[in-house]
Amino acid sequence: MQHAIGHGHSQGADSHSHDHGHHDQESMKVLGFWIFLVTDCLLFGTLFATYVVLKAHTDGGPTGKELFEIPGFVAETFILLTSSFTSGLAVLAMNKKKVGQLIGWLIVTVLLGASFVGLEINEFVNMVHEGATISTSAFLTAFFVLVGTHGLHVSVGLVWMIALMIQLKMRGVTPVTKRKITVISLYWHFLDVVWIFLFTIVYLMGVM
Amino acid sequence: MYASIKSFASSFFVTGDPLIYGADVSIGLTSIAILFVLFYFKKWGWLWREWLTTVDHKKIGMMYLIASLLMLFRGGVDALLMRAQLAMPNVHFLQAEHYNEVFTTHGTIMILFMAMPMMFGLFNMVVPLQIGARDVAYPYLNAVSFWLFFFGAMLFNISFVIGGSPDAGWLSYPPLSEMSGSPGVGQNFYIWGIQISGIGSLATGINFIVTILKMRAPGMKLMKMPMFTWSVFSSSIIIIFAFPILTVTLALLFIDRFLGGHLFTMDGGGNPMMYVNLIWMWGHPEVYIVVLPAFGIFSEIVATFSRKRIFGYKSMVFALMSISILSFFTWVHHFFTMGAGADVNVFFAIATMAIGIPTGAKVFNWLFTMFRGRIRLEQPMLWTLAFIPCFVVGGATGVMLAVAPADYQYHNSYFLIAHFHQVLIGGVVFGYLAGIYYWWPKLFGFKLNDRLGKWAFWLWNIGFYVCFMPQYALGFMGMTRRVYTYGWDMGWGPLNLVSTIGAFLMGIGFVFQVWQILYSVKYGERDTTGDPWDGRTLEWSIPSPPPMYNFAVVPHAGERDSFWEEKERRNFAPAPPVPVAQLESIHMPKNSGVPFVFSACWFVAGFGFVFGWLWMAILGMVGVGVTLLIRSFQYDTDYYVPVEEVRETEVAAGRAV
């Protein structure tokens, strides 16, 4: 995959040096993904800034205190944090080369992630039924965009994770699939960290 | 049925203006001509195999270059239309709405669809060669970036004949750009055209950071890298920090327009100034994104054509990196008049002036490099010499604008227009043109004709001063930007006429350059040595044009200007050929059609969003998802160039025995 290698191969490119080349290539992709996460961090940073600026601009409409339901977002938090833990267990299983366990923990992670998304959709639907839509006030637009962008990230992660499970089933743990699992677990933990900020800044400070 | 088609077509296609009909006809004829050539000469397979699916950084660079020159033409025509309209008082060549569209598309195209791709073209054509790599870190992603840019630019440009152009200024401030002020689809074209190409720009930033960090030839420590590579590195760092802000800002504007949000509206608690702050948090760093690589180009050219090492290498690196940090702390100087208060304005005024310090250090370093050098006035050097005084004046007027209290007078006047054109043309355009002249022989194997190039050079330079010096004065006389006409009583007529003459001189300069390229394809001086300028860095150590894998043997670069040092060690005798036994098979990425299809799906989705046709937007987004998954399931993505092929190529080039 995209091997424009910066270092010379040993004579004849035997299997060992080939593996070595792969290793380099895969670690370079993980580095690239870290930089992507930097950019994603800025994306969320910008959305947070917008939310904080517009938080009080409710235009006479409902406020966060009236809308946010504590059991709902606490449940979402615990589910997402647990899924981050299970994705960590998946990586541990991968390091032990146990494909079955790895896929098993990924399935648990996907189920937890899906229930998180389900709860969030449920929360949004309830809010809309109460008349708090994206076009009600600047506060609500900023809220739906910020929380919705996170939810969209989680949903994309779910599809991606399912695709990777199929690839694991087909190919087992190779340097390439290993890198892919490393990358998605980075992504998953990152979304978890973002959620902690959402939980604090949007929900906790909203109901306080 | 006929009536409904007719009513759809009359709102779908732009109608009414003879200029538009002229454009329709010429677009139609050009498309038919291209299709005819492709069918007649049976070039479809060639186009697909060699260009549309390529992941070779050199070819991607060339495509960027061609696209950016086409965009320079369109943005230039916009500029000439504006200057024709303003040449004299009370002209009615363009209507007010049409003028608004023209200045909007001029600015957007010149920055996002001309300067950015020209810069990425140079990144691609030069950086891997300069650091001794066989491609960038992620060649596939590189192709994705190019095609996203391409389809984003297409989406933006078709607004000219379909649906209507955006007309709320190049940064589309709300509330004018909201549904209340711009109910048409023009703003949607603006948002999606930039959004799609912006994702590609972000990916390119990541790609080149990793390329420079991880793909350098053995021995090339960071502080031994060529200056252009350093400038690309600093520019890429700004890209990854600035472009996410642009992505979010445009998405938020679209949410206001499409879903009825209230982020930047006047009602519902929205705050338009939030948009202005956000867009400039990207917009100001953006000008450094485009100018830093130009600084890098000048550094290479000055050293080569003075036959000296660059003066003050470490201070050059320090200047680049400090500019890339400072560029994030100046955005408020674009709207001191917002009323943020004296304390805030003072902070941003001082930060802005502080950027003058590293920039000034660079100017002195270029001058000291030339001092007692053996200067050769080849074309790249001419543009470099023209750049220095031009940029110094542009920088000085920039410091004038940074004085916050005085800015209340200059704000949005022609003084500002003259200032930023002076730094963007004098800095960025001169820099990229110098870079194109410099590296053209490397990529294409022949030099660009000197005589025609000098005509172009003088027309551009004289035209520049004739066009923009009067605008400083017009600014002081009270002429504000974006006025589409003015009365006889204002006294602005003579200077505007002079300015228009200058603009057309630059236009003629561009025509000379097109002629120069076409002429040189046939008659240009061929470069058989691979080192036509007596260069100093690794790209000149390989043949022109380079073989597909660039370096048959990965070079060792243990010092700055390592190719120059090597030439000195062998007393400028020809490099000894490599024994064929030392050559090996080379690991390279396979071509892929997925980037093209993926980006085309984005185009479909973008078009659907522009017109609010959800079925089409969803279809496009499904295509985006499916192409991503297809790529995820591809594992056979690379191959080895057989050693026989490497040997044949190298022996044919006379570089191996």
Coordinates of N, CA and C in Angstrom, one line a residue, chain A residues 1-13 18 22 25 27-33 35-36 38-40 42-44 46-47 49-50 53-54 57-59 134-139 141-142 145 159-160 162-164 166-168 170-171 174 176-177 180, chain B residues 132-141 202 206 209-210 213-218 240-242 244-245 247-249 252 255-256 259-264 267-271 274 278 554 581-585 587-590 629 631-635 637-638 640:
Chain A
M1 N 0.8 -1.2 0.0 CA 0.0 0.0 0.0 C 0.9 1.2 0.0
Q2 N 0.8 2.0 -1.0 CA 1.4 3.3 -1.1 C 2.9 3.3 -0.6
H3 N 3.6 2.4 -1.2 CA 5.0 2.3 -0.7 C 5.9 3.2 -1.6
A4 N 6.2 4.3 -1.1 CA 7.2 5.1 -1.7 C 8.2 5.1 -0.6
I5 N 9.0 4.2 -0.6 CA 9.8 4.0 0.6 C 11.0 4.9 0.6
G6 N 11.3 5.5 1.7 CA 12.4 6.5 1.8 C 13.7 5.8 2.1
H7 N 13.7 4.5 2.4 CA 15.0 3.9 2.7 C 15.2 2.7 1.7
G8 N 16.4 2.4 1.5 CA 16.8 1.4 0.6 C 16.4 0.0 1.1
H9 N 16.0 -0.9 0.2 CA 15.8 -2.3 0.5 C 17.2 -3.0 0.5
S10 N 17.3 -4.0 1.3 CA 18.5 -4.8 1.1 C 18.4 -5.6 -0.2
Q11 N 19.5 -6.1 -0.6 CA 19.6 -6.8 -1.9 C 18.5 -7.8 -2.1
G12 N 17.8 -7.8 -3.2 CA 16.8 -8.8 -3.5 C 15.5 -8.7 -2.8
A13 N 15.4 -7.8 -1.9 CA 14.1 -7.6 -1.1 C 13.5 -8.9 -0.7
H18 N 11.0 -7.2 3.3 CA 9.7 -6.8 2.9 C 8.8 -6.5 4.1
H22 N 7.0 -3.0 5.4 CA 5.6 -2.9 5.8 C 5.5 -2.3 7.1
Q25 N 5.9 1.4 6.9 CA 4.7 2.0 6.2 C 3.5 2.1 7.2
S27 N 3.5 2.1 10.5 CA 3.7 3.1 11.6 C 3.6 4.5 11.0
M28 N 4.0 4.7 9.8 CA 3.8 6.0 9.2 C 2.3 6.4 9.1
K29 N 1.5 5.4 8.8 CA 0.1 5.7 8.7 C -0.5 6.0 10.0
V30 N 0.0 5.3 11.1 CA -0.5 5.7 12.4 C -0.2 7.1 12.7
L31 N 1.1 7.5 12.4 CA 1.5 8.9 12.6 C 0.5 9.9 11.9
G32 N 0.2 9.5 10.6 CA -0.7 10.4 9.9 C -2.0 10.5 10.5
F33 N -2.5 9.4 11.1 CA -3.8 9.4 11.8 C -3.8 10.3 13.0
I35 N -2.0 12.9 13.3 CA -2.1 14.3 12.8 C -3.6 14.6 12.4
F36 N -4.2 13.6 11.8 CA -5.6 13.8 11.5 C -6.4 14.1 12.8
V38 N -5.4 15.6 15.4 CA -5.2 17.0 15.7 C -6.2 17.9 15.0
T39 N -6.4 17.6 13.7 CA -7.3 18.4 12.9 C -8.7 18.2 13.4
D40 N -9.0 17.0 13.8 CA -10.4 16.7 14.3 C -10.6 17.5 15.6
L42 N -9.3 20.3 16.4 CA -9.6 21.7 16.1 C -11.0 21.8 15.6
L43 N -11.5 20.9 14.9 CA -12.9 20.9 14.4 C -13.8 21.0 15.6
F44 N -13.6 20.1 16.6 CA -14.5 20.1 17.8 C -14.2 21.4 18.6
T46 N -13.5 24.3 17.5 CA -14.3 25.4 16.9 C -15.8 25.3 17.2
L47 N -16.3 24.1 17.2 CA -17.7 23.9 17.5 C -18.0 24.3 19.0
A49 N -16.2 26.4 20.8 CA -16.2 27.8 20.9 C -17.5 28.5 20.5
T50 N -18.0 28.0 19.3 CA -19.3 28.5 18.9 C -20.4 28.3 19.9
V53 N -20.0 30.6 22.9 CA -20.4 32.0 22.6 C -21.9 32.1 22.5
L54 N -22.6 31.1 22.0 CA -24.0 31.3 21.7 C -24.9 30.6 22.8
H57 N -27.7 32.6 24.1 CA -28.5 33.2 23.2 C -29.8 32.3 22.9
T58 N -30.6 32.2 23.9 CA -31.8 31.3 23.7 C -33.0 32.0 23.1
D59 N -32.9 33.3 22.9 CA -33.9 34.0 22.2 C -35.3 33.8 22.8
I134 N -33.7 22.7 15.8 CA -32.5 23.3 15.4 C -32.7 24.8 15.0
S135 N -33.9 25.1 14.6 CA -34.1 26.5 14.2 C -34.8 27.3 15.2
T136 N -34.9 26.8 16.5 CA -35.6 27.6 17.5 C -34.7 28.8 18.0
S137 N -33.4 28.5 18.3 CA -32.6 29.6 18.8 C -31.2 29.3 18.4
A138 N -30.3 30.4 18.6 CA -28.9 30.2 18.3 C -28.3 29.1 19.2
F139 N -28.7 29.1 20.5 CA -28.3 28.1 21.4 C -28.6 26.7 20.9
T141 N -29.3 25.7 17.9 CA -28.5 25.3 16.6 C -27.1 24.9 17.0
A142 N -26.5 25.7 17.9 CA -25.1 25.3 18.3 C -25.1 24.0 19.0
V145 N -25.7 21.0 16.5 CA -24.5 20.9 15.6 C -23.4 20.2 16.4
V159 N -19.8 1.9 11.4 CA -19.7 1.3 10.1 C -18.3 0.8 9.8
W160 N -17.3 1.7 10.2 CA -15.9 1.4 9.9 C -15.5 0.2 10.7
I162 N -17.4 -2.3 11.8 CA -18.0 -3.5 11.2 C -17.2 -3.9 10.0
A163 N -16.8 -3.0 9.2 CA -16.0 -3.3 8.0 C -14.7 -3.9 8.4
L164 N -14.1 -3.4 9.5 CA -12.8 -4.0 9.9 C -13.0 -5.4 10.5
I166 N -15.0 -7.6 9.4 CA -15.1 -8.5 8.2 C -13.7 -8.8 7.7
Q167 N -12.9 -7.7 7.7 CA -11.5 -7.9 7.2 C -10.7 -8.8 8.1
L168 N -10.9 -8.7 9.4 CA -10.2 -9.5 10.4 C -10.6 -11.0 10.1
M170 N -11.6 -12.3 7.4 CA -11.0 -12.7 6.1 C -9.5 -13.0 6.2
R171 N -8.8 -12.1 7.0 CA -7.3 -12.1 6.9 C -6.6 -12.4 8.2
T174 N -2.7 -9.3 10.7 CA -1.5 -9.1 9.9 C -1.0 -7.7 10.2
V176 N -1.1 -5.2 8.4 CA -2.0 -4.2 7.9 C -3.3 -4.1 8.8
T177 N -3.9 -5.3 9.1 CA -5.1 -5.2 9.9 C -4.8 -4.7 11.3
K180 N -4.8 -1.1 11.2 CA -6.2 -0.6 11.1 C -6.9 -0.6 12.4
Chain B
G132 N 14.9 13.4 -1.7 CA 15.4 12.1 -2.1 C 14.4 11.0 -1.8
A133 N 13.1 11.3 -2.0 CA 12.1 10.2 -1.8 C 11.5 9.8 -3.1
R134 N 10.9 8.6 -3.1 CA 10.3 8.1 -4.4 C 8.8 8.5 -4.6
D135 N 8.2 9.0 -3.5 CA 6.9 9.6 -3.7 C 6.6 10.2 -2.3
V136 N 5.3 10.7 -2.2 CA 5.0 11.3 -0.9 C 4.6 10.2 0.1
A137 N 4.3 10.5 1.3 CA 4.0 9.5 2.3 C 2.8 8.7 1.9
Y138 N 1.7 9.3 1.5 CA 0.5 8.6 1.1 C 0.1 9.0 -0.3
P139 N 0.6 8.3 -1.3 CA 0.3 8.7 -2.7 C -1.1 8.6 -3.1
Y140 N -1.8 7.6 -2.5 CA -3.3 7.4 -2.8 C -4.0 8.7 -2.3
L141 N -3.7 9.0 -1.0 CA -4.4 10.2 -0.4 C -4.1 11.5 -1.2
L202 N -6.7 20.0 3.4 CA -6.3 19.5 4.7 C -5.5 18.2 4.6
I206 N -1.6 17.2 5.9 CA -1.1 16.0 6.7 C -0.1 15.2 5.9
I209 N 3.4 16.9 5.8 CA 4.1 16.9 7.1 C 4.7 15.5 7.3
V210 N 4.0 14.5 7.1 CA 4.5 13.1 7.3 C 5.6 12.8 6.3
L213 N 8.7 14.6 7.5 CA 9.2 14.0 8.7 C 9.8 12.6 8.5
K214 N 9.2 11.9 7.6 CA 9.5 10.4 7.6 C 10.2 10.0 6.3
M215 N 10.2 10.7 5.3 CA 10.7 10.2 4.0 C 12.0 10.8 3.5
R216 N 12.7 11.5 4.4 CA 13.9 12.2 3.9 C 15.0 11.1 3.6
A217 N 15.9 11.5 2.7 CA 17.0 10.6 2.4 C 17.8 10.4 3.6
P218 N 18.5 9.2 3.7 CA 19.4 9.1 4.9 C 20.4 10.2 5.0
I240 N -2.9 22.4 8.7 CA -3.6 21.5 9.6 C -4.3 22.2 10.7
F241 N -3.8 23.4 11.1 CA -4.4 24.1 12.2 C -5.5 25.0 11.7
A242 N -5.4 25.5 10.5 CA -6.3 26.5 10.0 C -7.5 25.9 9.3
P244 N -9.3 23.1 9.5 CA -10.5 22.6 10.2 C -11.5 23.8 10.6
I245 N -10.9 24.9 10.8 CA -11.8 26.1 11.2 C -12.6 26.5 10.0
T247 N -13.5 24.5 7.5 CA -14.5 23.5 7.3 C -15.8 23.7 8.2
V248 N -15.5 24.0 9.5 CA -16.6 24.1 10.4 C -17.4 25.4 10.1
T249 N -16.7 26.5 9.8 CA -17.3 27.8 9.6 C -18.3 27.6 8.4
L252 N -21.3 25.5 9.3 CA -22.2 26.2 10.1 C -23.1 27.2 9.3
I255 N -25.6 25.2 7.6 CA -26.7 24.7 8.5 C -27.7 25.9 8.7
D256 N -27.2 27.1 8.8 CA -28.1 28.2 8.9 C -29.0 28.3 7.6
L259 N -30.9 24.3 7.1 CA -31.8 23.8 8.2 C -32.5 24.9 9.0
G260 N -32.3 26.1 8.5 CA -32.9 27.2 9.3 C -32.3 27.5 10.6
G261 N -31.0 27.2 10.8 CA -30.3 27.5 12.0 C -30.2 29.0 12.3
H262 N -29.7 29.4 13.5 CA -29.6 30.8 13.8 C -28.3 31.2 14.4
L263 N -27.2 30.5 13.8 CA -25.9 30.8 14.3 C -25.4 32.2 14.0
F264 N -25.6 32.6 12.8 CA -25.1 33.9 12.3 C -26.2 34.8 11.8
D267 N -31.7 37.4 13.6 CA -32.8 37.1 14.5 C -32.4 35.7 15.2
G268 N -33.3 35.3 16.1 CA -33.1 34.0 16.8 C -31.9 34.0 17.7
G269 N -31.2 35.1 18.0 CA -30.1 35.1 18.9 C -28.8 34.9 18.2
G270 N -28.8 34.9 16.8 CA -27.5 34.6 16.1 C -26.5 35.8 16.2
N271 N -25.3 35.5 15.9 CA -24.2 36.5 16.0 C -23.4 36.5 14.8
M274 N -19.6 36.3 14.9 CA -18.9 35.0 15.2 C -18.4 34.4 14.0
L278 N -14.5 33.7 13.0 CA -14.1 32.3 12.6 C -13.4 32.3 11.2
V554 N 18.7 5.3 -3.7 CA 18.3 6.3 -2.7 C 19.6 7.1 -2.3
A581 N 24.7 -3.7 -11.4 CA 24.5 -4.6 -10.3 C 24.0 -4.0 -9.0
Q582 N 24.3 -2.7 -8.8 CA 23.8 -2.1 -7.6 C 22.3 -1.7 -7.6
L583 N 21.7 -1.8 -8.8 CA 20.3 -1.4 -8.9 C 19.4 -2.6 -8.4
E584 N 18.3 -2.2 -7.8 CA 17.3 -3.2 -7.3 C 15.9 -2.9 -7.8
S585 N 15.1 -3.9 -7.6 CA 13.7 -3.7 -7.9 C 13.1 -2.6 -6.9
H587 N 9.9 -0.7 -4.9 CA 8.6 -0.8 -4.3 C 7.8 0.5 -4.6
M588 N 6.7 0.3 -5.4 CA 5.9 1.5 -5.7 C 4.4 1.3 -5.5
P589 N 3.6 2.3 -5.3 CA 2.1 2.2 -5.2 C 1.5 1.9 -6.5
K590 N 0.4 1.2 -6.5 CA -0.4 0.9 -7.8 C -1.3 2.1 -8.0
L629 N -15.4 2.3 1.5 CA -15.3 0.9 1.9 C -14.6 0.1 0.9
R631 N -12.1 0.9 -0.9 CA -10.7 1.1 -0.7 C -10.3 0.4 0.6
S632 N -11.1 0.4 1.6 CA -10.7 -0.3 2.8 C -10.5 -1.8 2.6
F633 N -11.3 -2.4 1.6 CA -11.1 -3.8 1.4 C -10.1 -4.1 0.4
Q634 N -9.4 -3.1 -0.2 CA -8.3 -3.4 -1.1 C -7.0 -3.6 -0.3
Y635 N -6.4 -4.8 -0.6 CA -5.1 -5.0 0.1 C -3.9 -5.1 -0.9
T637 N -2.3 -3.2 -3.1 CA -2.2 -1.8 -3.6 C -0.8 -1.4 -4.0
D638 N 0.1 -2.4 -4.0 CA 1.5 -1.9 -4.3 C 2.2 -3.0 -5.2
Y640 N 6.3 -4.2 -7.2 CA 7.7 -3.9 -7.4 C 8.0 -3.7 -8.8

